[in-house]
PDB file of C-alpha atoms in Angstrom:
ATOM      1  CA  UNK V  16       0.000   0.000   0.000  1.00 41.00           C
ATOM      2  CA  UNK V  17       1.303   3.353  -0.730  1.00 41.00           C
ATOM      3  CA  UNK V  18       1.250   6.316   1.451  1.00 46.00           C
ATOM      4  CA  UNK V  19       2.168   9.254  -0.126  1.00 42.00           C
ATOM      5  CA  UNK V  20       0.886  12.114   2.059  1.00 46.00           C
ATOM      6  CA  UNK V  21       3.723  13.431   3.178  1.00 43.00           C
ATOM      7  CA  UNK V  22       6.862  13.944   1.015  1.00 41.00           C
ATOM      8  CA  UNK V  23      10.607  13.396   3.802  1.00 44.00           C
ATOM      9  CA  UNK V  24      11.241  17.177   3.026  1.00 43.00           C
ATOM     10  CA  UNK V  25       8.416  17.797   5.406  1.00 46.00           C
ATOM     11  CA  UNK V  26       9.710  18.299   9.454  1.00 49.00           C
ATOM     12  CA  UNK V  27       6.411  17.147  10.284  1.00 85.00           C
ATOM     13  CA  UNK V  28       7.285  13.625   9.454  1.00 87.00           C
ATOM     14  CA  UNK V  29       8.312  11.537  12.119  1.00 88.00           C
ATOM     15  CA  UNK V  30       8.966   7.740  10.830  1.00 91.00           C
ATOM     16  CA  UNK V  31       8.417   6.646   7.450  1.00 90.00           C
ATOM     17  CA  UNK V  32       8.837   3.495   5.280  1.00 90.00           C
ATOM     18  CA  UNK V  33       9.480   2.896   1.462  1.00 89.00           C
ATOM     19  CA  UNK V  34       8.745  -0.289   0.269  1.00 89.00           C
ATOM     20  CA  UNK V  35       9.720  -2.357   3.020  1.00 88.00           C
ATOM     21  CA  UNK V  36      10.447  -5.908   2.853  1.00 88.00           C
ATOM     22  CA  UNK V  37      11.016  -8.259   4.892  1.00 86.00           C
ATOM     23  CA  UNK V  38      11.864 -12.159   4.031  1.00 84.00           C
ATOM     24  CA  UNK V  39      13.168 -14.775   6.439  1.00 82.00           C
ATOM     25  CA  UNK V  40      15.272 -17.693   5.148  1.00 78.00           C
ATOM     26  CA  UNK V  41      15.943 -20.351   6.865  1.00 73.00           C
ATOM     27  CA  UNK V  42      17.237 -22.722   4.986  1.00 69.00           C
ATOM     28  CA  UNK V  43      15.306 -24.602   2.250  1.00 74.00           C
ATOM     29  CA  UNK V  44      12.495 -22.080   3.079  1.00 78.00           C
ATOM     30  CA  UNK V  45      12.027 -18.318   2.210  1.00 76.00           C
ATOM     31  CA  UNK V  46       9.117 -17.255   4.284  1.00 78.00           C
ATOM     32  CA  UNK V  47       8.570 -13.483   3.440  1.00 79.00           C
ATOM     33  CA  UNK V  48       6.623 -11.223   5.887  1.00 81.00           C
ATOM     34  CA  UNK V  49       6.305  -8.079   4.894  1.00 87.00           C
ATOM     35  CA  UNK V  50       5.991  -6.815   1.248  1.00 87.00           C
ATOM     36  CA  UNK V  51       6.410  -3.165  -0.008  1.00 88.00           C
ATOM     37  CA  UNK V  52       5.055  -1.567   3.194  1.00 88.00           C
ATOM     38  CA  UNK V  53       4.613   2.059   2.729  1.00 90.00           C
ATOM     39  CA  UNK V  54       3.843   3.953   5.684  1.00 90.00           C
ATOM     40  CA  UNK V  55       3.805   7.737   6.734  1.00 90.00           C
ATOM     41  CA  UNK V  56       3.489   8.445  10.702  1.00 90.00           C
ATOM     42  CA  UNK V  57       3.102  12.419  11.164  1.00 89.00           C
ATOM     43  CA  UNK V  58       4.260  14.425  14.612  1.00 87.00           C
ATOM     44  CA  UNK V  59       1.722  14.087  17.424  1.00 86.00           C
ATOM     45  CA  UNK V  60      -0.659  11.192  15.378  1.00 89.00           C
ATOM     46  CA  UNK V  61      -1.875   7.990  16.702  1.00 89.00           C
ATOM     47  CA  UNK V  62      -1.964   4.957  14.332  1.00 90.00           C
ATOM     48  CA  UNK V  63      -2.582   1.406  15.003  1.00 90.00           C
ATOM     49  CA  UNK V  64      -1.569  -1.902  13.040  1.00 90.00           C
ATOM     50  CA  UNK V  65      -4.062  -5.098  13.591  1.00 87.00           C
ATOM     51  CA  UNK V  66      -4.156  -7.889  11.944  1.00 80.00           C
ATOM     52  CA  UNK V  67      -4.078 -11.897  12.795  1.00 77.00           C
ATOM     53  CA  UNK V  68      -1.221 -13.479  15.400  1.00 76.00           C
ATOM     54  CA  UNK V  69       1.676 -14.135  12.905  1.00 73.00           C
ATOM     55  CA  UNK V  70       0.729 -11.827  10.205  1.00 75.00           C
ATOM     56  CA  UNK V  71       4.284  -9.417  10.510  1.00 80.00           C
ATOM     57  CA  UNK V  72       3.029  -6.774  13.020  1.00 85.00           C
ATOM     58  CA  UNK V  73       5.761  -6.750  15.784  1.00 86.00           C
ATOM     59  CA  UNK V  74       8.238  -7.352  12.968  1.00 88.00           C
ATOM     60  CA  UNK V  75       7.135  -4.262  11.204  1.00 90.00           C
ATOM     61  CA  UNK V  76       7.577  -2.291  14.303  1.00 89.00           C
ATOM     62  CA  UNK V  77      10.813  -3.987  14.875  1.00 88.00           C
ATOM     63  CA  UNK V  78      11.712  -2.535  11.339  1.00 90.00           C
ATOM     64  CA  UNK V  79      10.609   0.886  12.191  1.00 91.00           C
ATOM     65  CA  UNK V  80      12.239   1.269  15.661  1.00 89.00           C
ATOM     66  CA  UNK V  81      15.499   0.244  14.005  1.00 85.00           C
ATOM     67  CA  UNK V  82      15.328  -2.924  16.170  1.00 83.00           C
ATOM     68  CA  UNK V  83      15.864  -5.669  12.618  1.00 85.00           C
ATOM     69  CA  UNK V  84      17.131  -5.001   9.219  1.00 85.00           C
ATOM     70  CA  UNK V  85      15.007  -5.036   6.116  1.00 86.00           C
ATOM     71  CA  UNK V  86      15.616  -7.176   3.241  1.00 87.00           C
ATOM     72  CA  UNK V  87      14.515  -4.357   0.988  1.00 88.00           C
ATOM     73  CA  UNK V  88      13.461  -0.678   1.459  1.00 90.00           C
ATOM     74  CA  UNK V  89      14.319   1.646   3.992  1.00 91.00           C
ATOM     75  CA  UNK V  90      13.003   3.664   7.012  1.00 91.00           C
ATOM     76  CA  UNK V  91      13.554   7.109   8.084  1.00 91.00           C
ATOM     77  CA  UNK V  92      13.123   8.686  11.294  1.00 90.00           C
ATOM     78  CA  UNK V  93      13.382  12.341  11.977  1.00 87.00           C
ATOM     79  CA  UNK V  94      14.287  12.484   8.565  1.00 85.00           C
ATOM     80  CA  UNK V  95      17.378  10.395   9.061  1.00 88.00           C
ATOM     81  CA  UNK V  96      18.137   6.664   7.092  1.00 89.00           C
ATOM     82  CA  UNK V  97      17.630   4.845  10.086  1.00 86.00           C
ATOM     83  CA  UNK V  98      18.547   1.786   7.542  1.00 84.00           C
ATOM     84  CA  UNK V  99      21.998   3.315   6.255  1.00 86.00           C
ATOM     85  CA  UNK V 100      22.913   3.912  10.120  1.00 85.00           C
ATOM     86  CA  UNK V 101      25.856   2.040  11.340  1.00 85.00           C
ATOM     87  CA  UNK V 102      24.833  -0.225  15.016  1.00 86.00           C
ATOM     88  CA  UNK V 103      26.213   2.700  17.435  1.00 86.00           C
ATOM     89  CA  UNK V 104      24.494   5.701  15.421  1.00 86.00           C
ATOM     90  CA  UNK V 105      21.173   3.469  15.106  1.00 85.00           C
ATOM     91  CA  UNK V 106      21.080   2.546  18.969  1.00 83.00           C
ATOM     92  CA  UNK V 107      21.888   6.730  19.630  1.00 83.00           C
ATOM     93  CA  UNK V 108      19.226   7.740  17.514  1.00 85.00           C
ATOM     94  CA  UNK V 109      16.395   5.204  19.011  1.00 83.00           C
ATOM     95  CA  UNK V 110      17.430   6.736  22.343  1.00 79.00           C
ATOM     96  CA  UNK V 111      17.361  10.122  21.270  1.00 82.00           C
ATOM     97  CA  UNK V 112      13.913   9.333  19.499  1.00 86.00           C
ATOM     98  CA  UNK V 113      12.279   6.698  19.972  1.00 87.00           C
ATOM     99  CA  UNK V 114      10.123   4.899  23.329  1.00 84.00           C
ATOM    100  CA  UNK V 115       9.606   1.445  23.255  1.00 86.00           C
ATOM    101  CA  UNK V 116       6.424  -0.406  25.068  1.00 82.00           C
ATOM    102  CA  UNK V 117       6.187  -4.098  24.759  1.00 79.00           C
ATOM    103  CA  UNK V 118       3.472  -6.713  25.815  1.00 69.00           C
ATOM    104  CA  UNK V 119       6.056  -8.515  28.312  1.00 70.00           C
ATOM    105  CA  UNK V 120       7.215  -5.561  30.102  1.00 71.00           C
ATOM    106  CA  UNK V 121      10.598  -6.171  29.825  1.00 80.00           C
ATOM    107  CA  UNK V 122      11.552  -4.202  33.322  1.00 88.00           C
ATOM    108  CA  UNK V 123      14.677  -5.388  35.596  1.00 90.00           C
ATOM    109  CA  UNK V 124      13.251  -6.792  38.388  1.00 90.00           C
ATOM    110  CA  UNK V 125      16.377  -6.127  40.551  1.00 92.00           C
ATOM    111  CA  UNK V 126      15.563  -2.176  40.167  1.00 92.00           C
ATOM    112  CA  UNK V 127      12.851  -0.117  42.085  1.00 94.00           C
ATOM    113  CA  UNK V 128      10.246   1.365  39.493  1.00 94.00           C
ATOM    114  CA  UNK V 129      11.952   4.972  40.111  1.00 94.00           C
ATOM    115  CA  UNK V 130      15.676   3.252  38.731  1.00 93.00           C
ATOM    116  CA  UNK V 131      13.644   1.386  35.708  1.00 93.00           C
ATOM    117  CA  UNK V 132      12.057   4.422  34.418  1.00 93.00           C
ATOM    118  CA  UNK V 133      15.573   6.414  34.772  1.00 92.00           C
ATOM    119  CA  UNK V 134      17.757   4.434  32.824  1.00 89.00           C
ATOM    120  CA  UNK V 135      17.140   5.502  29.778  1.00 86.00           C
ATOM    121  CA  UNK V 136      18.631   8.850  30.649  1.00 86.00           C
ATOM    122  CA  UNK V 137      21.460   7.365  32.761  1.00 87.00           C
ATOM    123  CA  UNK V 138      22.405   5.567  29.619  1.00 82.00           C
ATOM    124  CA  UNK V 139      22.834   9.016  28.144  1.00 82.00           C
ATOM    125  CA  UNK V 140      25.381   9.676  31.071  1.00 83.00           C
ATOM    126  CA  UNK V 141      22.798  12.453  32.708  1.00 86.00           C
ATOM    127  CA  UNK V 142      23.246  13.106  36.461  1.00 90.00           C
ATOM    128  CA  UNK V 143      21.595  10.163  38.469  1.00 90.00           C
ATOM    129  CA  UNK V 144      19.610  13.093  40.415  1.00 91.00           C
ATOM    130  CA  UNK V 145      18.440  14.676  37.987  1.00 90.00           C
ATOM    131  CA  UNK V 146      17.548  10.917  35.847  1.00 91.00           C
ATOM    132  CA  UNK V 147      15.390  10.210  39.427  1.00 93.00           C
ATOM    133  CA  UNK V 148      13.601  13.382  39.488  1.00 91.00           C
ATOM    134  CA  UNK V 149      12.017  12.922  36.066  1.00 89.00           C
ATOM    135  CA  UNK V 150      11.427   9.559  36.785  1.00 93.00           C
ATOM    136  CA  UNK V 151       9.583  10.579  40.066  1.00 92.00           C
ATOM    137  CA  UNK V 152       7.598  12.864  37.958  1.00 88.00           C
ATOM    138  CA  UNK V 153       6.503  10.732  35.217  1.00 86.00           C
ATOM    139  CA  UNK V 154       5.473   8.182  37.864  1.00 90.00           C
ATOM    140  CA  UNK V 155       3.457  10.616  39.880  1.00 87.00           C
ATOM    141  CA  UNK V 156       2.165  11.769  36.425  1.00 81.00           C
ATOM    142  CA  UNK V 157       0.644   8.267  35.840  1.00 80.00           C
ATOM    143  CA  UNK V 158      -0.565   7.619  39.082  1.00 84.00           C
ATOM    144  CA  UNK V 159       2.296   5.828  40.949  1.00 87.00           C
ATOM    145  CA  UNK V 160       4.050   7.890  43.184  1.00 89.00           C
ATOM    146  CA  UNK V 161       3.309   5.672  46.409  1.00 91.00           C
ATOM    147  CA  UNK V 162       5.299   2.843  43.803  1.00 90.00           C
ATOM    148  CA  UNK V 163       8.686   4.246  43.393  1.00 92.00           C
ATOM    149  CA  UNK V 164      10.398   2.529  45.530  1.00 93.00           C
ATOM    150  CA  UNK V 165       8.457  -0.759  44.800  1.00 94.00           C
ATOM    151  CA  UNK V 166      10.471  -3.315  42.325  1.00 92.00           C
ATOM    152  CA  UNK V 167       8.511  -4.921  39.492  1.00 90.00           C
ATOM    153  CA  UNK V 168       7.622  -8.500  41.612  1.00 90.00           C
ATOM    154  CA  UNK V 169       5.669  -5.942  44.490  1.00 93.00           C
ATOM    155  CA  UNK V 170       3.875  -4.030  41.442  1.00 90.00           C
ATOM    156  CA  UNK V 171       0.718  -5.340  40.115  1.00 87.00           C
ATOM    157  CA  UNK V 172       0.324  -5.992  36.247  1.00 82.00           C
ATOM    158  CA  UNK V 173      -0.811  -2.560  35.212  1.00 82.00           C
ATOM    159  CA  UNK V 174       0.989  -0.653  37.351  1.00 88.00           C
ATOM    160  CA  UNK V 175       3.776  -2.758  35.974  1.00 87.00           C
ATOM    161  CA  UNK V 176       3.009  -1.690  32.286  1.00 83.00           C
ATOM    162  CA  UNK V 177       2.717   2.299  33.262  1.00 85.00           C
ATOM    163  CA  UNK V 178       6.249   2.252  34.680  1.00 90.00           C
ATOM    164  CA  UNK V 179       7.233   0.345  31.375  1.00 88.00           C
ATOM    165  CA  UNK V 180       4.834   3.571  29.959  1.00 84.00           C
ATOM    166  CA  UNK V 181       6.854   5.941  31.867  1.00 87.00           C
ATOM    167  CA  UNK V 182      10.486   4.486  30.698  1.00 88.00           C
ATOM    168  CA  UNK V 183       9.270   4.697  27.290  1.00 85.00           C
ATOM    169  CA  UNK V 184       8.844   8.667  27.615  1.00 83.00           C
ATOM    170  CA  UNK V 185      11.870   9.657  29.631  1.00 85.00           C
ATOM    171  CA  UNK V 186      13.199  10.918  26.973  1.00 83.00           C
ATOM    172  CA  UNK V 187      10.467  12.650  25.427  1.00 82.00           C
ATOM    173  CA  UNK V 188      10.612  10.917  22.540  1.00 85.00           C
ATOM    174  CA  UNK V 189       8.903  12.149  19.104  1.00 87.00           C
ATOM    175  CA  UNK V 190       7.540   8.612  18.716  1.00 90.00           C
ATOM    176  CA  UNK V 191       6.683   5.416  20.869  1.00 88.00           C
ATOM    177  CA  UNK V 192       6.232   2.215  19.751  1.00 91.00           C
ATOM    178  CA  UNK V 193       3.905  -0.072  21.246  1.00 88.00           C
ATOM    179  CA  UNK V 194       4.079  -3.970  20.682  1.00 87.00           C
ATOM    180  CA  UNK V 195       0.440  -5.202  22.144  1.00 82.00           C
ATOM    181  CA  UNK V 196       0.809  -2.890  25.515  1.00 78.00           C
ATOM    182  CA  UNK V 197      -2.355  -4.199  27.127  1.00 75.00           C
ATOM    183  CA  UNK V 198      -2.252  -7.842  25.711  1.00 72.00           C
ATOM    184  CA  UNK V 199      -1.479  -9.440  29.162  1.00 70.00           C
ATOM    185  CA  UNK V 200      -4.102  -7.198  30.632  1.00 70.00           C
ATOM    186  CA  UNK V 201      -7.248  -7.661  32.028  1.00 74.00           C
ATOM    187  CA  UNK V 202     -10.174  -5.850  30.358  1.00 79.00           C
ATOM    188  CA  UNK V 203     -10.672  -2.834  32.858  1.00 77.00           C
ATOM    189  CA  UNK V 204      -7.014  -2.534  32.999  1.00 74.00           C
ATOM    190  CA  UNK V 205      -6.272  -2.594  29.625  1.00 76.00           C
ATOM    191  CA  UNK V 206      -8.796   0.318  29.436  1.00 79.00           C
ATOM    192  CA  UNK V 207      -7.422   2.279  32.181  1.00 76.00           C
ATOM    193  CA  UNK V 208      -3.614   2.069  29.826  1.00 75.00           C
ATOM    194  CA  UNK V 209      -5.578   2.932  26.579  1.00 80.00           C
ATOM    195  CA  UNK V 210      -6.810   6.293  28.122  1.00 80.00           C
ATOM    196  CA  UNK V 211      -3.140   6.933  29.795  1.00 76.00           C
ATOM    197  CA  UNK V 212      -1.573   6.671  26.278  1.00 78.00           C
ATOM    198  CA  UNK V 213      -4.040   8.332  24.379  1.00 81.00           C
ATOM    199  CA  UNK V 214      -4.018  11.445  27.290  1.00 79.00           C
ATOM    200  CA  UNK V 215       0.563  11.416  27.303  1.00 76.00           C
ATOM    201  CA  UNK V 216      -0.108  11.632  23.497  1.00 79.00           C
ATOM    202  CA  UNK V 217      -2.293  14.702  23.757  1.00 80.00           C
ATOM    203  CA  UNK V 218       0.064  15.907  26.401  1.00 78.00           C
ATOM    204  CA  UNK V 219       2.861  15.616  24.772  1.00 75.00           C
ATOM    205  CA  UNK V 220       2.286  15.494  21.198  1.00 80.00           C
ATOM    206  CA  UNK V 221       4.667  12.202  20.723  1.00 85.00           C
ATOM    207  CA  UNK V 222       3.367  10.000  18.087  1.00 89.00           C
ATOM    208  CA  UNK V 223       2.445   6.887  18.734  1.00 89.00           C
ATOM    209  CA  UNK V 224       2.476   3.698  16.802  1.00 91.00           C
ATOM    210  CA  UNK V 225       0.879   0.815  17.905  1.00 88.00           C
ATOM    211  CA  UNK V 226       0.445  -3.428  16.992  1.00 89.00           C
ATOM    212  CA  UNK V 227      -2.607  -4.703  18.649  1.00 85.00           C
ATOM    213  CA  UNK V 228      -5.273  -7.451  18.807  1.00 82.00           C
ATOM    214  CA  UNK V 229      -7.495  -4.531  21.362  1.00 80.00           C
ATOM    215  CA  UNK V 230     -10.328  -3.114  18.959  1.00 82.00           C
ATOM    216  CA  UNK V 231     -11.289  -0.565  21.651  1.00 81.00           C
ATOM    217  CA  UNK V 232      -7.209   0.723  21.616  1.00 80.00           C
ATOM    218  CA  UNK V 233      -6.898   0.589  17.873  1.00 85.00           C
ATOM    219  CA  UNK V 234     -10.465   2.666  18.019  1.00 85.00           C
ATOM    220  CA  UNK V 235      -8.550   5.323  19.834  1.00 84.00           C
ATOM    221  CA  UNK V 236      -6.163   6.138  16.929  1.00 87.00           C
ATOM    222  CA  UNK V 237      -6.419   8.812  13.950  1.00 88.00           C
ATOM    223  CA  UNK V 238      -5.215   5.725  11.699  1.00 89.00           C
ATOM    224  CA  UNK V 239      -5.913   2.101  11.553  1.00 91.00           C
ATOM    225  CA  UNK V 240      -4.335  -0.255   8.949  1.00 91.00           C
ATOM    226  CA  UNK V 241      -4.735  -4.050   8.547  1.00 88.00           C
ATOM    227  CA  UNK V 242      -1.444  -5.753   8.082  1.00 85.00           C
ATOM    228  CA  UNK V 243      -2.265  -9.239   5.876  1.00 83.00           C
ATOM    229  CA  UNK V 244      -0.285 -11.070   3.735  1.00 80.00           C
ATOM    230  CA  UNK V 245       2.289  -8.899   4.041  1.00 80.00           C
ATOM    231  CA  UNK V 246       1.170  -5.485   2.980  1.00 83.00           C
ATOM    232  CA  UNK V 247      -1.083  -2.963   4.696  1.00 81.00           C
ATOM    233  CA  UNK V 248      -4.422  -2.022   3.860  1.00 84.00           C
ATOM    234  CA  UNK V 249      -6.637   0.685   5.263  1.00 76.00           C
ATOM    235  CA  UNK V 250      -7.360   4.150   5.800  1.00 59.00           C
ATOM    236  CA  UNK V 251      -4.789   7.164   5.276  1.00 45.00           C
ATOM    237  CA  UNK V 252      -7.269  10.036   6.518  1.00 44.00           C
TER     238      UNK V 252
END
């Protein structure tokens, strides 16, 4: 599918793909995944990917956060060739960039929720203070400030996922990229994330892209595309 709203001369542009491909072969067997996938994600707007359980969707947003390689094609972010980027210039620019949200929260249980949500910006080399008071605020922003000191195995599951939330915007990134974020979520939980994203992206104006299997979250965006058979179908208004 083509999406040709947006030329990359325009700063409004946040990530975009050109014909991106993605085959995996192992072996005897070239499975591809993702054919010719076009897609333009603007500053501040909210678009969600669906489509069945195997169909290509985290591996498209693994594509886009500069996380995997295409085959063919290329993706820009910020207006820079996220594709022609050597490993060290890729990983700087998904910090500088880029928040990351997956299903699984991926947090280090041996660190308080305060120290998760920090260490993006310790990574940077940032003061530690200064890396714990924005992480204090971001947590009292989404409700946790009696949780800072808690580590992941005393947090329940959502409060587990908005400190993974938090982490993913320490940075204030122009996008975040969100892998299923309420997938291992109960229903009212899962609704209580979906209105905290959709609320930090009015806040904030970071973009947000998200794979999901939740109709009412993938309601919530400007854009919703159906990945199948490799390509994306769907609405560009």
């Amino acid at each position: 599918m083509s999406d040709s709203r947006m030329s990359m001369g325009n700063p409004e542009v946040v990530i975009q793909s050109q014909g991106l491909s993605k085959t995996y072969d192992e072996g005897p067997q070239v499975t591809p995944v993702l054919r010719q996938v076009d897609l333009t994600v603007l500053a501040g707007e909210k678009v969600a990917v669906v489509g069945a359980s195997g169909s290509g969707k985290s591996t498209l947003l693994h594509l886009l956060g500069g996380l995997d390689t295409p085959t063919e094609g290329q993706v820009f972010v910020c207006g820079k060739n996220m594709t022609r980027l050597g490993d060290a210039d890729r990983g700087r620019l998904r910090n500088n960039v880029l928040g990351f949200i997956y299903q699984f929260h991926h947090l280090l249980p041996e660190f308080t929720a305060v120290e998760n949500v920090s260490m993006p910006l310790m990574i940077r080399g940032l003061p530690t203070r200064q890396c714990l008071e924005k992480a204090e605020y971001l947590l009292d922003r989404v409700g946790l400030s009696h949780r800072l000191k808690h580590k992941p195995g005393e947090l329940s599951g959502g409060e587990r996922q908005r400190v993974a939330i938090c982490r993913a915007l320490i940075n204030q990134p122009r996008a975040v990229l969100a892998d299923e974020p309420t997938g291992n979520l109960d229903r009212r939980t899962a609704g209580h994330i979906n209105e905290l994203l959709t609320s930090l992206n009015e806040e904030l104006s970071t973009s947000i892209v998200v794979v999901t299997h939740d109709p009412e979250l993938a309601e919530m965006m400007d854009r919703v595309y159906n990945l199948e058979d490799g390509a994306l179908t769907g609405s560009a208004e």
